[in-house]
Amino acid sequence: MTKAIAPVQKNEYYDVTFEDLTHDGSGVAKIEGYPIFVPNALPNEKGQIKVTKINKGYAFGRLVELHEESSQRTDAPCPIYKQCGGCQLQHLSYQGQLDFKQKQVKEVLTRIGKLNLDNVTVHPTLGMEDPWNYRNKAQVPVGEREGGLVAGFYQQRSHEIIDMEQCLIQQSENDEVVAAIKTIANCHGIRAYDEKKNKGWLRHIMVRYGIVTKEMMVVFITRTPDFPNKKAIIDDITSQFPAIKSIVQNINPKRTNVIFGDQTTVLWGEEYIYDYIGDIKFAISARSFYQVNPEQTKVLYDKALEYADLSGEESVIDAYCGIGTISLFLAQKAKKVFGVEIVPEAIEDAKRNAALNRIENAEFAVGEAEVVIPKWYEEGNAADVIVVDPPRKGCDEALLQTILDMKPKKVVYVSCNPATLARDLKVLEDGGYATVEVQPVDMFPHTTHCEAVACLKLV
Ligand code: SAH
């Protein structure tokens, strides 16, 4: 057998036309059918690339010069776009991003899901009217430069902290609070954590903002439990920002990339701040999971609710329920909702949030969806509708099998990874379900993250 030889060589230059975008936002050019992935290039563009790495079956390249620009190319407004890496699509127009996400969903549903798109409607991506300043949570690492504190982001592929004044996808309130805390902490001689020596004190600053209530929370993540100049620092922060309702310290003594440690104490104010998605109120603590773009979360969950098509008589299972966000949405229209989630603290939040909203027809259980739901089924409990919202790896096979055994009349699949969505839809289709429609929703503008909700019916 002859060894396949790549038609390109490392460090050589080639003139190419870009045909496509990968799911992580790189341009794809082909030479003799052999794909080369090139960051910062867009479909329909022509340019010169330098091949930087050759793998089996594909290569990577760097864009040297653009000869022809796409009509969808736009100037990335963020001055640190390339250094940061948090956004990948700022150089593509917003409409171009929405089209890219819809196309990506269509592509995997056909290639992986083997669906015939004549029978399944994949809607245009629902985007934001103003796709900036949407993140409600800032979580920035802290370092030192020439004696002063810097806070921002790790430079791509390094642990160098780059100082950041403003993040364009962040709520501007969060940026302002982070900048002020940097100044205040500098004035009070606070030292940053040094990860090489495992010395120093302040590791991360986290700020959360309730977009509806306008309440804010600040979390100091520190190496040790002490808090130098605590009173003065808290006074400075709270007098400058009346919106701050809670200041919390989390202690993480370990040499680790994991941001939070196990110990959390409230330094000032409340343990929780509150926010709303639609009519439902959520209590958010320092460690609670809460969707970072609540405006689009509402769009996504409204769609899930529409697809569930509840009359008030149904019993519904919400698998992978987190803090019960979807469950509480569904409970307003269902007879009974059962949420399942693996993280015990999230279930505590879910129960608290149900009580906070006086929702009495939602029950929550801790455990693996693929263990708890089969057990419910064995005990004779079946649901009329099942909603799943799994992590990126998709649903466990045992859960899909239980769905096929239980035969709910509807399955609503909320997905943050189109590839595993497509894989799981194929299993459900082979087992007797028909995918009726799929709605991509842009939860994270300017990034390649793509959320979608699919509606399936038992046929
Ligand atoms: N539906 C929620 C959270 C979705 S994120 C919301 O919209 O807010 C996916 C959730 O699945 C996470 O909370 C994660 O902790 C949980 N999870 C991961 N594996 C799980 C499993 N095997 N069984 C149940 N929950 C799981």
mmCIF file with all atom_site columns, N, CA, C and O and ligand atoms in Angstrom, residues 289 291 301 320-322 325-326 341-343 367-370 389-391, ligand 1:
data_model
loop_
_atom_site.group_PDB
_atom_site.id
_atom_site.type_symbol
_atom_site.label_atom_id
_atom_site.label_alt_id
_atom_site.label_comp_id
_atom_site.label_asym_id
_atom_site.label_entity_id
_atom_site.label_seq_id
_atom_site.pdbx_PDB_ins_code
_atom_site.Cartn_x
_atom_site.Cartn_y
_atom_site.Cartn_z
_atom_site.occupancy
_atom_site.B_iso_or_equiv
_atom_site.pdbx_formal_charge
_atom_site.auth_seq_id
_atom_site.auth_comp_id
_atom_site.auth_asym_id
_atom_site.auth_atom_id
_atom_site.pdbx_PDB_model_num
ATOM   1  N N   . PHE A 1 289 ? -24.871 27.726 38.771 1.00 0.00 ? 289 PHE A N   1
ATOM   2  C CA  . PHE A 1 289 ? -24.852 27.822 37.317 1.00 0.00 ? 289 PHE A CA  1
ATOM   3  C C   . PHE A 1 289 ? -26.031 28.720 36.923 1.00 0.00 ? 289 PHE A C   1
ATOM   4  O O   . PHE A 1 289 ? -27.128 28.558 37.434 1.00 0.00 ? 289 PHE A O   1
ATOM   5  N N   . GLN A 1 291 ? -27.484 30.749 33.205 1.00 0.00 ? 291 GLN A N   1
ATOM   6  C CA  . GLN A 1 291 ? -27.189 31.024 31.790 1.00 0.00 ? 291 GLN A CA  1
ATOM   7  C C   . GLN A 1 291 ? -26.563 32.410 31.630 1.00 0.00 ? 291 GLN A C   1
ATOM   8  O O   . GLN A 1 291 ? -27.040 33.365 32.237 1.00 0.00 ? 291 GLN A O   1
ATOM   9  N N   . TYR A 1 301 ? -35.906 28.905 25.511 1.00 0.00 ? 301 TYR A N   1
ATOM   10 C CA  . TYR A 1 301 ? -36.866 28.166 26.329 1.00 0.00 ? 301 TYR A CA  1
ATOM   11 C C   . TYR A 1 301 ? -38.301 28.376 25.849 1.00 0.00 ? 301 TYR A C   1
ATOM   12 O O   . TYR A 1 301 ? -39.122 27.474 25.939 1.00 0.00 ? 301 TYR A O   1
ATOM   13 N N   . TYR A 1 320 ? -31.358 16.528 32.587 1.00 0.00 ? 320 TYR A N   1
ATOM   14 C CA  . TYR A 1 320 ? -30.214 17.455 32.623 1.00 0.00 ? 320 TYR A CA  1
ATOM   15 C C   . TYR A 1 320 ? -30.732 18.858 32.964 1.00 0.00 ? 320 TYR A C   1
ATOM   16 O O   . TYR A 1 320 ? -30.486 19.822 32.240 1.00 0.00 ? 320 TYR A O   1
ATOM   17 N N   . CYS A 1 321 ? -31.455 18.957 34.075 1.00 0.00 ? 321 CYS A N   1
ATOM   18 C CA  . CYS A 1 321 ? -32.252 20.177 34.315 1.00 0.00 ? 321 CYS A CA  1
ATOM   19 C C   . CYS A 1 321 ? -31.465 21.327 34.923 1.00 0.00 ? 321 CYS A C   1
ATOM   20 O O   . CYS A 1 321 ? -31.993 22.435 35.038 1.00 0.00 ? 321 CYS A O   1
ATOM   21 N N   . GLY A 1 322 ? -30.195 21.114 35.360 1.00 0.00 ? 322 GLY A N   1
ATOM   22 C CA  . GLY A 1 322 ? -29.436 22.210 35.968 1.00 0.00 ? 322 GLY A CA  1
ATOM   23 C C   . GLY A 1 322 ? -30.189 22.771 37.162 1.00 0.00 ? 322 GLY A C   1
ATOM   24 O O   . GLY A 1 322 ? -30.688 22.019 38.010 1.00 0.00 ? 322 GLY A O   1
ATOM   25 N N   . THR A 1 325 ? -34.190 25.599 35.284 1.00 0.00 ? 325 THR A N   1
ATOM   26 C CA  . THR A 1 325 ? -34.683 26.712 34.472 1.00 0.00 ? 325 THR A CA  1
ATOM   27 C C   . THR A 1 325 ? -35.799 26.256 33.522 1.00 0.00 ? 325 THR A C   1
ATOM   28 O O   . THR A 1 325 ? -36.885 26.840 33.520 1.00 0.00 ? 325 THR A O   1
ATOM   29 N N   . ILE A 1 326 ? -35.509 25.223 32.742 1.00 0.00 ? 326 ILE A N   1
ATOM   30 C CA  . ILE A 1 326 ? -36.529 24.769 31.781 1.00 0.00 ? 326 ILE A CA  1
ATOM   31 C C   . ILE A 1 326 ? -37.712 24.149 32.530 1.00 0.00 ? 326 ILE A C   1
ATOM   32 O O   . ILE A 1 326 ? -38.873 24.380 32.184 1.00 0.00 ? 326 ILE A O   1
ATOM   33 N N   . GLU A 1 341 ? -30.905 15.955 37.509 1.00 0.00 ? 341 GLU A N   1
ATOM   34 C CA  . GLU A 1 341 ? -29.630 16.642 37.305 1.00 0.00 ? 341 GLU A CA  1
ATOM   35 C C   . GLU A 1 341 ? -28.580 15.977 38.199 1.00 0.00 ? 341 GLU A C   1
ATOM   36 O O   . GLU A 1 341 ? -28.872 15.568 39.316 1.00 0.00 ? 341 GLU A O   1
ATOM   37 N N   . ILE A 1 342 ? -27.344 15.934 37.703 1.00 0.00 ? 342 ILE A N   1
ATOM   38 C CA  . ILE A 1 342 ? -26.297 15.198 38.400 1.00 0.00 ? 342 ILE A CA  1
ATOM   39 C C   . ILE A 1 342 ? -25.646 16.001 39.532 1.00 0.00 ? 342 ILE A C   1
ATOM   40 O O   . ILE A 1 342 ? -25.090 15.432 40.465 1.00 0.00 ? 342 ILE A O   1
ATOM   41 N N   . VAL A 1 343 ? -25.696 17.341 39.460 1.00 0.00 ? 343 VAL A N   1
ATOM   42 C CA  . VAL A 1 343 ? -25.002 18.159 40.460 1.00 0.00 ? 343 VAL A CA  1
ATOM   43 C C   . VAL A 1 343 ? -25.955 18.496 41.616 1.00 0.00 ? 343 VAL A C   1
ATOM   44 O O   . VAL A 1 343 ? -26.967 19.186 41.420 1.00 0.00 ? 343 VAL A O   1
ATOM   45 N N   . GLY A 1 367 ? -29.118 12.885 40.315 1.00 0.00 ? 367 GLY A N   1
ATOM   46 C CA  . GLY A 1 367 ? -28.617 11.612 39.794 1.00 0.00 ? 367 GLY A CA  1
ATOM   47 C C   . GLY A 1 367 ? -28.351 11.704 38.318 1.00 0.00 ? 367 GLY A C   1
ATOM   48 O O   . GLY A 1 367 ? -28.586 12.742 37.682 1.00 0.00 ? 367 GLY A O   1
ATOM   49 N N   . GLU A 1 368 ? -27.832 10.597 37.779 1.00 0.00 ? 368 GLU A N   1
ATOM   50 C CA  . GLU A 1 368 ? -27.589 10.559 36.336 1.00 0.00 ? 368 GLU A CA  1
ATOM   51 C C   . GLU A 1 368 ? -28.916 10.320 35.630 1.00 0.00 ? 368 GLU A C   1
ATOM   52 O O   . GLU A 1 368 ? -29.654 9.388  35.990 1.00 0.00 ? 368 GLU A O   1
ATOM   53 N N   . ALA A 1 369 ? -29.192 11.127 34.625 1.00 0.00 ? 369 ALA A N   1
ATOM   54 C CA  . ALA A 1 369 ? -30.449 10.991 33.890 1.00 0.00 ? 369 ALA A CA  1
ATOM   55 C C   . ALA A 1 369 ? -30.611 9.554  33.381 1.00 0.00 ? 369 ALA A C   1
ATOM   56 O O   . ALA A 1 369 ? -31.716 8.988  33.425 1.00 0.00 ? 369 ALA A O   1
ATOM   57 N N   . GLU A 1 370 ? -29.495 8.947  32.950 1.00 0.00 ? 370 GLU A N   1
ATOM   58 C CA  . GLU A 1 370 ? -29.563 7.605  32.354 1.00 0.00 ? 370 GLU A CA  1
ATOM   59 C C   . GLU A 1 370 ? -29.776 6.509  33.398 1.00 0.00 ? 370 GLU A C   1
ATOM   60 O O   . GLU A 1 370 ? -29.993 5.360  33.049 1.00 0.00 ? 370 GLU A O   1
ATOM   61 N N   . ASP A 1 389 ? -31.666 18.409 27.813 1.00 0.00 ? 389 ASP A N   1
ATOM   62 C CA  . ASP A 1 389 ? -30.745 19.530 27.545 1.00 0.00 ? 389 ASP A CA  1
ATOM   63 C C   . ASP A 1 389 ? -29.353 19.101 28.023 1.00 0.00 ? 389 ASP A C   1
ATOM   64 O O   . ASP A 1 389 ? -28.840 19.617 29.010 1.00 0.00 ? 389 ASP A O   1
ATOM   65 N N   . PRO A 1 390 ? -28.770 18.123 27.312 1.00 0.00 ? 390 PRO A N   1
ATOM   66 C CA  . PRO A 1 390 ? -27.528 17.524 27.816 1.00 0.00 ? 390 PRO A CA  1
ATOM   67 C C   . PRO A 1 390 ? -26.306 18.414 27.597 1.00 0.00 ? 390 PRO A C   1
ATOM   68 O O   . PRO A 1 390 ? -26.365 19.359 26.809 1.00 0.00 ? 390 PRO A O   1
ATOM   69 N N   . PRO A 1 391 ? -25.181 18.087 28.283 1.00 0.00 ? 391 PRO A N   1
ATOM   70 C CA  . PRO A 1 391 ? -23.930 18.788 27.985 1.00 0.00 ? 391 PRO A CA  1
ATOM   71 C C   . PRO A 1 391 ? -23.423 18.416 26.579 1.00 0.00 ? 391 PRO A C   1
ATOM   72 O O   . PRO A 1 391 ? -24.073 17.640 25.870 1.00 0.00 ? 391 PRO A O   1
HETATM 73 N N1  . SAH B 2 .   ? -31.174 22.740 31.437 1.00 0.00 ? 1   SAH B N1  1
HETATM 74 C C1  . SAH B 2 .   ? -30.263 23.498 32.247 1.00 0.00 ? 1   SAH B C1  1
HETATM 75 C C2  . SAH B 2 .   ? -28.814 23.026 32.217 1.00 0.00 ? 1   SAH B C2  1
HETATM 76 C C3  . SAH B 2 .   ? -28.290 22.416 30.970 1.00 0.00 ? 1   SAH B C3  1
HETATM 77 S S1  . SAH B 2 .   ? -26.558 22.181 30.972 1.00 0.00 ? 1   SAH B S1  1
HETATM 78 C C4  . SAH B 2 .   ? -30.348 24.963 31.883 1.00 0.00 ? 1   SAH B C4  1
HETATM 79 O O1  . SAH B 2 .   ? -30.839 25.298 30.828 1.00 0.00 ? 1   SAH B O1  1
HETATM 80 O O2  . SAH B 2 .   ? -29.926 25.793 32.666 1.00 0.00 ? 1   SAH B O2  1
HETATM 81 C C5  . SAH B 2 .   ? -26.423 20.437 31.161 1.00 0.00 ? 1   SAH B C5  1
HETATM 82 C C6  . SAH B 2 .   ? -26.610 19.957 32.580 1.00 0.00 ? 1   SAH B C6  1
HETATM 83 O O3  . SAH B 2 .   ? -26.477 18.542 32.592 1.00 0.00 ? 1   SAH B O3  1
HETATM 84 C C7  . SAH B 2 .   ? -25.562 20.464 33.568 1.00 0.00 ? 1   SAH B C7  1
HETATM 85 O O4  . SAH B 2 .   ? -26.239 21.087 34.634 1.00 0.00 ? 1   SAH B O4  1
HETATM 86 C C8  . SAH B 2 .   ? -24.835 19.192 34.025 1.00 0.00 ? 1   SAH B C8  1
HETATM 87 O O5  . SAH B 2 .   ? -24.448 19.247 35.383 1.00 0.00 ? 1   SAH B O5  1
HETATM 88 C C9  . SAH B 2 .   ? -25.876 18.128 33.806 1.00 0.00 ? 1   SAH B C9  1
HETATM 89 N N2  . SAH B 2 .   ? -25.422 16.746 33.602 1.00 0.00 ? 1   SAH B N2  1
HETATM 90 C C10 . SAH B 2 .   ? -24.295 16.319 33.011 1.00 0.00 ? 1   SAH B C10 1
HETATM 91 N N3  . SAH B 2 .   ? -24.301 14.982 32.915 1.00 0.00 ? 1   SAH B N3  1
HETATM 92 C C11 . SAH B 2 .   ? -25.468 14.542 33.454 1.00 0.00 ? 1   SAH B C11 1
HETATM 93 C C12 . SAH B 2 .   ? -26.062 13.257 33.615 1.00 0.00 ? 1   SAH B C12 1
HETATM 94 N N4  . SAH B 2 .   ? -25.457 12.164 33.211 1.00 0.00 ? 1   SAH B N4  1
HETATM 95 N N5  . SAH B 2 .   ? -27.283 13.198 34.190 1.00 0.00 ? 1   SAH B N5  1
HETATM 96 C C13 . SAH B 2 .   ? -27.927 14.312 34.600 1.00 0.00 ? 1   SAH B C13 1
HETATM 97 N N6  . SAH B 2 .   ? -27.400 15.552 34.470 1.00 0.00 ? 1   SAH B N6  1
HETATM 98 C C14 . SAH B 2 .   ? -26.198 15.678 33.901 1.00 0.00 ? 1   SAH B C14 1
#
